[in-house]
Coordinates of C-alpha atoms and ligand atoms in Angstrom, one line a residue:
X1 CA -10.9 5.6 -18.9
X2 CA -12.6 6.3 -15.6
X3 CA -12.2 9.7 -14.7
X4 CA -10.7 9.4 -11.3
X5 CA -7.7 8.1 -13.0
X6 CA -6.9 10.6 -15.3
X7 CA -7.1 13.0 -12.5
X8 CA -3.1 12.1 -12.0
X9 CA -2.2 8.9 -11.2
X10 CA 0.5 7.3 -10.0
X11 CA 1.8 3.7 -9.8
X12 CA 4.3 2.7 -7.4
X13 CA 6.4 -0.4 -8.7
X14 CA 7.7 -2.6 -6.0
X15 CA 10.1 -4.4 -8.4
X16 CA 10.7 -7.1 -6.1
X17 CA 7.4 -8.7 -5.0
X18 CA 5.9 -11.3 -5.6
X19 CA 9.5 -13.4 -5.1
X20 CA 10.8 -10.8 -8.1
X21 CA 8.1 -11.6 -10.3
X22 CA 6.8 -8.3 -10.6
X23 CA 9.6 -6.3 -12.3
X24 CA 9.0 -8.5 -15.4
X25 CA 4.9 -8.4 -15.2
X26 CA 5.4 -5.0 -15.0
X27 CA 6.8 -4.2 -18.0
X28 CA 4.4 -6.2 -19.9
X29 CA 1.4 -4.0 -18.0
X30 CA 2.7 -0.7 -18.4
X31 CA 3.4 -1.7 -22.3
X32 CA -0.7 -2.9 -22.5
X33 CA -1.8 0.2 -20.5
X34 CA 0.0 2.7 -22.8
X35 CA -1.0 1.0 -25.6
X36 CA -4.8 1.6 -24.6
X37 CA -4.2 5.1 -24.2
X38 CA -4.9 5.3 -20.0
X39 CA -2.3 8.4 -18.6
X40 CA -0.6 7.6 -15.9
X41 CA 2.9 8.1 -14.5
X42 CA 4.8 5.1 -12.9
X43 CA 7.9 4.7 -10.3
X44 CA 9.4 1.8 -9.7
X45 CA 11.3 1.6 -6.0
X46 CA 14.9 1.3 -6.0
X47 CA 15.1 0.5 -2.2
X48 CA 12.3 -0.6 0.8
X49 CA 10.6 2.5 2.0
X50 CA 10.7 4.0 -1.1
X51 CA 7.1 3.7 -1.8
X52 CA 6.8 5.7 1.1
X53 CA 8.4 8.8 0.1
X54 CA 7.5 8.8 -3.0
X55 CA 3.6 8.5 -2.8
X56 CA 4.3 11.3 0.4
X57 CA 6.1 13.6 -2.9
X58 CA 3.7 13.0 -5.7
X59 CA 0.4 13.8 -3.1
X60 CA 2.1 16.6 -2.4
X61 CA 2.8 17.5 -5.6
X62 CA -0.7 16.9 -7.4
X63 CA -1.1 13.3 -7.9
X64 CA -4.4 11.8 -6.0
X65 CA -4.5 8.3 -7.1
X66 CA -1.9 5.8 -5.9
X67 CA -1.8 2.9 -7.4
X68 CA 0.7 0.0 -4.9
X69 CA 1.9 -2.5 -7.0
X70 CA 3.3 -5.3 -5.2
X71 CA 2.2 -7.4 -2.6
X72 CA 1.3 -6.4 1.1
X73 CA 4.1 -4.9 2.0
X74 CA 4.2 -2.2 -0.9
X75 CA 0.6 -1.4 0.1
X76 CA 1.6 -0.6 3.8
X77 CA 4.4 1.6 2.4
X78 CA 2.3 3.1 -0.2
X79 CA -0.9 3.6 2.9
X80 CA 1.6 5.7 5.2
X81 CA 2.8 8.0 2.0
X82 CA -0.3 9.6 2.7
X83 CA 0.2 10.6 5.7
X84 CA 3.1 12.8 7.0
X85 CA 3.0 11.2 11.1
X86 CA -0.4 11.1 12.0
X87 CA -1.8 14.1 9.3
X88 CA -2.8 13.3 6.4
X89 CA -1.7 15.1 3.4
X90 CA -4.5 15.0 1.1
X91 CA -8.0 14.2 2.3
X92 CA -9.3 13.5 -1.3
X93 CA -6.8 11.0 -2.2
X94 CA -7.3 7.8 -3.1
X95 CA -5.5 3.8 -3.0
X96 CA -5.5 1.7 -6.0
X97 CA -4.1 -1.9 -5.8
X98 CA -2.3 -4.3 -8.5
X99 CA -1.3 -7.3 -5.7
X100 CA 1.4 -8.9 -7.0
X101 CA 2.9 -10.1 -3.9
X102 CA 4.0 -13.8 -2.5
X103 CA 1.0 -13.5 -0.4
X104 CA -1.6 -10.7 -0.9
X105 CA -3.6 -11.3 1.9
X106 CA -5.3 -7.6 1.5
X107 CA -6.4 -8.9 -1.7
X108 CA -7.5 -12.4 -1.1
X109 CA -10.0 -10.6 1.6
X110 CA -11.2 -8.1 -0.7
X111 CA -11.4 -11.2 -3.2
X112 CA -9.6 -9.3 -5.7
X113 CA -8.4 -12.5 -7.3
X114 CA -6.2 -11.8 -10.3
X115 CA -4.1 -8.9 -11.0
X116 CA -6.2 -8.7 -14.2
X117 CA -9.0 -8.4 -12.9
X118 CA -7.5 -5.6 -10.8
X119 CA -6.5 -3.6 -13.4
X120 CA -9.7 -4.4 -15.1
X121 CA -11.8 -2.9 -12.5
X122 CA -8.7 0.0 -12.3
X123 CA -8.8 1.2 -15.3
X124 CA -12.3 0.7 -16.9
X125 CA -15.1 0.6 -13.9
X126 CA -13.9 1.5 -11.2
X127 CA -15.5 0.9 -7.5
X128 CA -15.3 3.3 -5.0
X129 CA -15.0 2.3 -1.2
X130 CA -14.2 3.6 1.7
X131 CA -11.8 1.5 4.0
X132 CA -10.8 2.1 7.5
X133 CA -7.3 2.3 8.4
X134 CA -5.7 1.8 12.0
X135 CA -3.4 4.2 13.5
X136 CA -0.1 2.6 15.4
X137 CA 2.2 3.9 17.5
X138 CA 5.4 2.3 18.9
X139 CA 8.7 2.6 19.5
X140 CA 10.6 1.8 15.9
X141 CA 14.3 0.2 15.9
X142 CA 15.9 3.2 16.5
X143 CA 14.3 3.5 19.8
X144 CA 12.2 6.5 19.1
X145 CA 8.4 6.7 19.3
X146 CA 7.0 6.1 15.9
X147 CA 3.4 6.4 13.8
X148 CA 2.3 4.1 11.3
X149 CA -1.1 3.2 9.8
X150 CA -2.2 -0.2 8.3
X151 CA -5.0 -1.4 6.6
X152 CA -4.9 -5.6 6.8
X153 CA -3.9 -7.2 10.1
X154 CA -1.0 -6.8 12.7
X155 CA 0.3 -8.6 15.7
X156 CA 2.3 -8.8 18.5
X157 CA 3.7 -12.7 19.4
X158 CA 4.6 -15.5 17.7
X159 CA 2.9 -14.1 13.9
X160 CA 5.8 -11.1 14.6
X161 CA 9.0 -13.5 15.3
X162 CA 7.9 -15.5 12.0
X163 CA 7.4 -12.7 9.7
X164 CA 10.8 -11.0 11.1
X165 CA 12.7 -14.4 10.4
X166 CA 11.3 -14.6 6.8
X167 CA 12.2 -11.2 6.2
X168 CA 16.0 -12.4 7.0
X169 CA 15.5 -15.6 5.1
X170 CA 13.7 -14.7 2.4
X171 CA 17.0 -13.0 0.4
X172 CA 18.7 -16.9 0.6
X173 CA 15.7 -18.9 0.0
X174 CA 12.9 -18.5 -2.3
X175 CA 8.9 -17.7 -0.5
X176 CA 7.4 -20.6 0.2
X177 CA 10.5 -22.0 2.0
X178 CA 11.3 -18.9 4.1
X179 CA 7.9 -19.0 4.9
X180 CA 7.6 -22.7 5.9
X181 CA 11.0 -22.7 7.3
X182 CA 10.7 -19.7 9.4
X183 CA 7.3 -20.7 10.9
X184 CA 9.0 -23.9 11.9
X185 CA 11.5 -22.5 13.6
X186 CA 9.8 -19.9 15.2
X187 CA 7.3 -21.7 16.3
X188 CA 9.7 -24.3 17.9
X189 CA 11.6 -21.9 19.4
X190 CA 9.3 -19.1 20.8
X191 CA 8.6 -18.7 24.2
X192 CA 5.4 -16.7 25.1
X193 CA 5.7 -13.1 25.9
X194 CA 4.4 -11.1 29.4
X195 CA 1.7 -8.9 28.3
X196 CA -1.2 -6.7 29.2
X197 CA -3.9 -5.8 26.8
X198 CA -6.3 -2.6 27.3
X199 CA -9.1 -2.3 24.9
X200 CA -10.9 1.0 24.7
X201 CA -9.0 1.7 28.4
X202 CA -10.1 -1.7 30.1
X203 CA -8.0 -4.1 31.1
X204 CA -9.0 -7.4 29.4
X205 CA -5.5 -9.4 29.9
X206 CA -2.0 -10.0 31.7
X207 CA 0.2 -12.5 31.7
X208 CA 2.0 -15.2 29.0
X209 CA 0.1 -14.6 25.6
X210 CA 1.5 -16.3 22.1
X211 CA -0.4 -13.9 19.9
X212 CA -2.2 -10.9 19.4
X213 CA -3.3 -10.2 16.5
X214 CA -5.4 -6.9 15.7
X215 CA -7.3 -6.8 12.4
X216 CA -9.2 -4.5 10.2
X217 CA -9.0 -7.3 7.8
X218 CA -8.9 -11.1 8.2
X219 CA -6.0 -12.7 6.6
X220 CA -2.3 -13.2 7.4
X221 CA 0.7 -15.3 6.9
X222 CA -0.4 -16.3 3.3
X223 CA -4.3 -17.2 4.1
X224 CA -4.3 -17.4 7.4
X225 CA -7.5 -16.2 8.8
X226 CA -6.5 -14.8 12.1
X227 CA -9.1 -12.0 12.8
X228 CA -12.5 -14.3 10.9
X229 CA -14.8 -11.8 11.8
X230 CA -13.2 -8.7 10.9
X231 CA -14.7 -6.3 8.6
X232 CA -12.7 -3.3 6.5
X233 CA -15.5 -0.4 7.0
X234 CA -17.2 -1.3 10.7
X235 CA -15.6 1.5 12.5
X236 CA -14.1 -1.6 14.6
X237 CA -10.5 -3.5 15.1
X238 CA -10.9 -6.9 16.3
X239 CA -8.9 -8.1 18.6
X240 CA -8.0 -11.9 18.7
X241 CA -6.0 -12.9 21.9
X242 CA -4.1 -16.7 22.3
X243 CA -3.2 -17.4 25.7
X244 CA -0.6 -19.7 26.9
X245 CA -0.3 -21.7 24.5
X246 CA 2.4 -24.7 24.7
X247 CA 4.1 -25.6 21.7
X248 CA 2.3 -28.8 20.6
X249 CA -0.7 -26.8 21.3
X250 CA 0.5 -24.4 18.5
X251 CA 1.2 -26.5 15.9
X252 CA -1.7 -29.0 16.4
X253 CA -4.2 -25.9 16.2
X254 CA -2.8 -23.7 13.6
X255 CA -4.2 -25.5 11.2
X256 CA -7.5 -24.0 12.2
X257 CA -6.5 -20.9 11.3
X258 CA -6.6 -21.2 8.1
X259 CA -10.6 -22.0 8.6
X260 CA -10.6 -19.4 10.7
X261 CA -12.4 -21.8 13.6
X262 CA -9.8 -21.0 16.3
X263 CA -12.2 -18.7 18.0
X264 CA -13.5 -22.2 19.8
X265 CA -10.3 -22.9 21.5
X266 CA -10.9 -22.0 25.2
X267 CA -7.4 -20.5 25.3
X268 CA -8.2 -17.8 22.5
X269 CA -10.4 -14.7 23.3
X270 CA -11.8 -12.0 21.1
X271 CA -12.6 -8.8 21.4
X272 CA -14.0 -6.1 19.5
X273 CA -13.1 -2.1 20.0
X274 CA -12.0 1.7 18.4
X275 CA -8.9 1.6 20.8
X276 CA -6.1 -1.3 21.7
X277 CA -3.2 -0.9 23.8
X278 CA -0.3 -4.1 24.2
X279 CA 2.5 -3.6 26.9
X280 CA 5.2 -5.2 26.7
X281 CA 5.7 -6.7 30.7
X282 CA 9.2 -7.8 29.1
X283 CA 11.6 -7.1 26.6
X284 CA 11.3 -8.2 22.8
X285 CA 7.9 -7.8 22.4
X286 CA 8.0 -7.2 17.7
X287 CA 4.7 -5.3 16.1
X288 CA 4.4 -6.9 12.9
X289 CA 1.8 -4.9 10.6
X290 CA 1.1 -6.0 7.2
X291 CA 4.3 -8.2 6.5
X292 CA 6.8 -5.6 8.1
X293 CA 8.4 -5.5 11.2
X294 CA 8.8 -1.9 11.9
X295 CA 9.2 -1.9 15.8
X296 CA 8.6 -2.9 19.0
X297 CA 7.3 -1.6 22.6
X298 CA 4.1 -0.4 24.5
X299 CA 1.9 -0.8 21.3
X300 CA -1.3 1.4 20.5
X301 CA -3.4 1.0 17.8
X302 CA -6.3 3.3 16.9
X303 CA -9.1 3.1 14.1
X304 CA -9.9 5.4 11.7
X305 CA -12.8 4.9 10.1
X306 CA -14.1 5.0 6.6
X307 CA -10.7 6.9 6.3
X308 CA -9.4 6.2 2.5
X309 CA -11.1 5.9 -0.5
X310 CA -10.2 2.8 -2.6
X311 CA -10.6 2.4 -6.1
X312 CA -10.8 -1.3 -7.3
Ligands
ATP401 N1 13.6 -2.0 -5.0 C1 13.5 -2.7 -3.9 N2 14.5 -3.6 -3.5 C2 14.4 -4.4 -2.4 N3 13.4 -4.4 -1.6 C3 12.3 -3.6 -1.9 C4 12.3 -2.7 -3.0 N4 11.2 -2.0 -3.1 C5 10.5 -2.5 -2.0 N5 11.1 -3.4 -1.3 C6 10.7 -4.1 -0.1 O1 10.2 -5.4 -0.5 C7 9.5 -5.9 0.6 C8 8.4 -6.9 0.2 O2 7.4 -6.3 -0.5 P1 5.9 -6.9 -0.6 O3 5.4 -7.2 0.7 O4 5.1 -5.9 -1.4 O5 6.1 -8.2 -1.5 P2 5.9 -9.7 -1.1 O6 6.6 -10.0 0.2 O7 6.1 -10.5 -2.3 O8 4.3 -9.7 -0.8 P3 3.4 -10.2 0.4 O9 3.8 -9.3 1.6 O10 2.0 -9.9 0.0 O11 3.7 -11.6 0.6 C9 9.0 -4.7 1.4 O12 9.5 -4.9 2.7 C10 9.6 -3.5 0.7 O13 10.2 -2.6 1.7

C-alpha cells in the first residue's frame, strides 16, 4: 500500500448516498480492503453534517488522509472538516474520494468513472493533485454570517430552488424522480431573482437573472455542464450568468446544458475571476454549493488556489 495511506487514514461513510446504496457497498469494500491488509480507520455518519465534524476531530487528532465516501454532498461536508471557519487545520492534509452518490458530478469531471477504479487508484497508485477550493460566505438559515468552502460548482437562481426541492422530495420519492419532478416544478414555478454581480470589485450585472452559477468544476444537477470551461487548478472561478430568461426559454435551452453549448445564447454571459460577489436586490435569493443548500444572502465567493491535495 501507497504510503500516504498508511500515514492514518480515514474514511467517512455517508451511509445514505447514492439513494442508500452505499451502506451495503460499503460493507462489502471495507470486508475486501481488510482482507488485503490496507490500515485504515472508517466512520460511518449517523446524521447530515456529521462528516463535517468528524473529519474536523480526526485532523485534529492525527489523521491526514480523508477519504469521502458518498456522493457530492459527503465530499462538501468532508472539504469543510478541514477547515475550522476560514483556517485550515492541517496544511498537509489530504482528500480521497469513493463517489458513491446519485450524481457525482465531482467525479464525472475528474472522470473518475467507477468506484473501483477509485479505490484502485486509492489504495495501490495513487495520484497526487492539487485542487483549488472556493471560499463562501453567506448568511446560513439561522440568519448569521457563515463560511463554507466547495470544490465543484455553486449557484445562486433557479439550480438553488431545484436542488432545495429535491432535498425535501427526495425522502418520499426515490432520485431520479425528485430530481425530475423538482426541476419541473421549479422550473415552472420560479420567477427570476433581482441581482447584482461584482467580479473581482466590478460591477458586471443588475437586474432579473435566472442563474448564476460559479464553478471551479464543470458539472451539476446530475451532468449538467453549467460552468464548460472551468478548470480545478487555474487559480480561476468561472462565472456563468443567465439573464432574463422566460420560462419557455428555460426549458427549450436546458438541454444544451448538458453539451455545455449554452455559452451561445445571447442572454448568458461568462466571466472569468479570483473574486465574485451576488447581492441579493430582493429577498429569497438560496446559495446552493455542491448539492446542499446551506444559506442564503449577499454571497461572496473567493478562490483558493492549488489549496488541497487530492489523492485519486
Ligand atoms: N447518516 C445519515 N443520515 C441521513 N442523511 C445523511 C447521513 N449522512 C449524511 N447525510 C446527508 O446525506 C445527504 C446526501 O449525501 P450525498 O450528496 O453524498 O449523496 P447523494 O445525494 O446520493 O449524492 P450526489 O449529491 O452526488 O447526488 C447530505 O446532505 C448529507 O448531509
Amino acid at each position: 500500500m501507497n504510503n500516504n495511506c498508511t500515514s492514518k487514514t480515514l474514511c467517512v461513510i455517508n451511509p445514505t448516498s447514492g439513494n442508500g446504496r452505499t451502506k451495503k457497498t460499503w460493507t462489502y469494500i471495507e470486508r475486501q480492503l481488510k482482507d488485503e491488509g490496507f490500515e485504515f480507520e472508517a466512520y460511518v455518519t449517523k446524521h447530515p453534517e456529521e462528516a463535517t465534524h468528524i473529519t474536523r476531530s480526526a485532523l485534529q487528532n492525527g489523521f491526514s488522509n480523508i477519504i469521502a465516501v458518498g456522493g457530492d454532498g459527503t465530499i462538501n461536508e468532508v472539504l469543510n472538516g478541514f477547515y475550522i471557519g476560514d483556517k485550515r487545520i492541517n496544511n498537509q492534509s489530504s482528500l480521497s474520494i469513493i463517489p458513491m452518490g446519485t450524481a457525482s458530478d465531482f467525479a464525472r469531471y475528474l472522470k473518475l468513472s467507477t468506484k473501483d477504479k477509485c479505490i484502485k487508484n486509492i489504495f495501490y497508485h495513487q495520484k497526487e493533485l492539487y485542487c483549488d477550493i472556493v471560499r463562501t460566505s453567506f448568511i446560513d438559515w439561522t440568519g448569521k454570517k457563515n463560511i463554507r468552502h466547495f470544490i465543484n460548482v455553486a449557484d445562486v437562481g433557479v439550480g438553488s430552488e431545484t436542488v432545495a426541492r429535491v432535498n425535501r422530495n427526495s425522502k418520499i420519492l426515490g432520485g431520479f424522480w425528485s430530481f425530475f419532478l423538482s426541476a419541473l416544478i421549479t422550473v415552472t414555478t420560479y420567477k427570476n431573482r433581482d441581482i447584482t454581480v461584482l467580479i473581482d470589485d466590478q460591477e458586471v450585472f443588475s437586474g432579473k437573472a435566472c442563474i448564476v452559477a460559479v464553478g471551479n468544476c464543470s458539472f451539476f444537477g446530475g451532468g449538467m455542464k453549467i460552468t464548460p470551461k472551468a478548470i480545478f487548478n487555474d487559480g480561476l472561478i468561472d462565472i456563468v450568468l443567465v439573464k432574463d430568461l422566460g420560462k419557455l426559454e428555460l426549458l427549450y435551452n436546458l438541454p444544451k446544458v448538458y453539451k455545455g453549448t449554452h455559452l451561445e445564447h445571447p442572454k448568458v454571459d461568462y466571466y472569468q475571476g479570483k473574486k465574485a460577489t451576488i447581492l441579493a436586490n430582493e429577498k429569497d435569493v438560496y446559495l446552493e454549493m455542491d448539492g446542499e443548500t446551506p444559506g442564503k444572502g449577499n454571497i461572496e465567493f473567493e478562490i483558493l488556489p492549488s489549496e488541497i491535495k487530492l489523492y485519486i
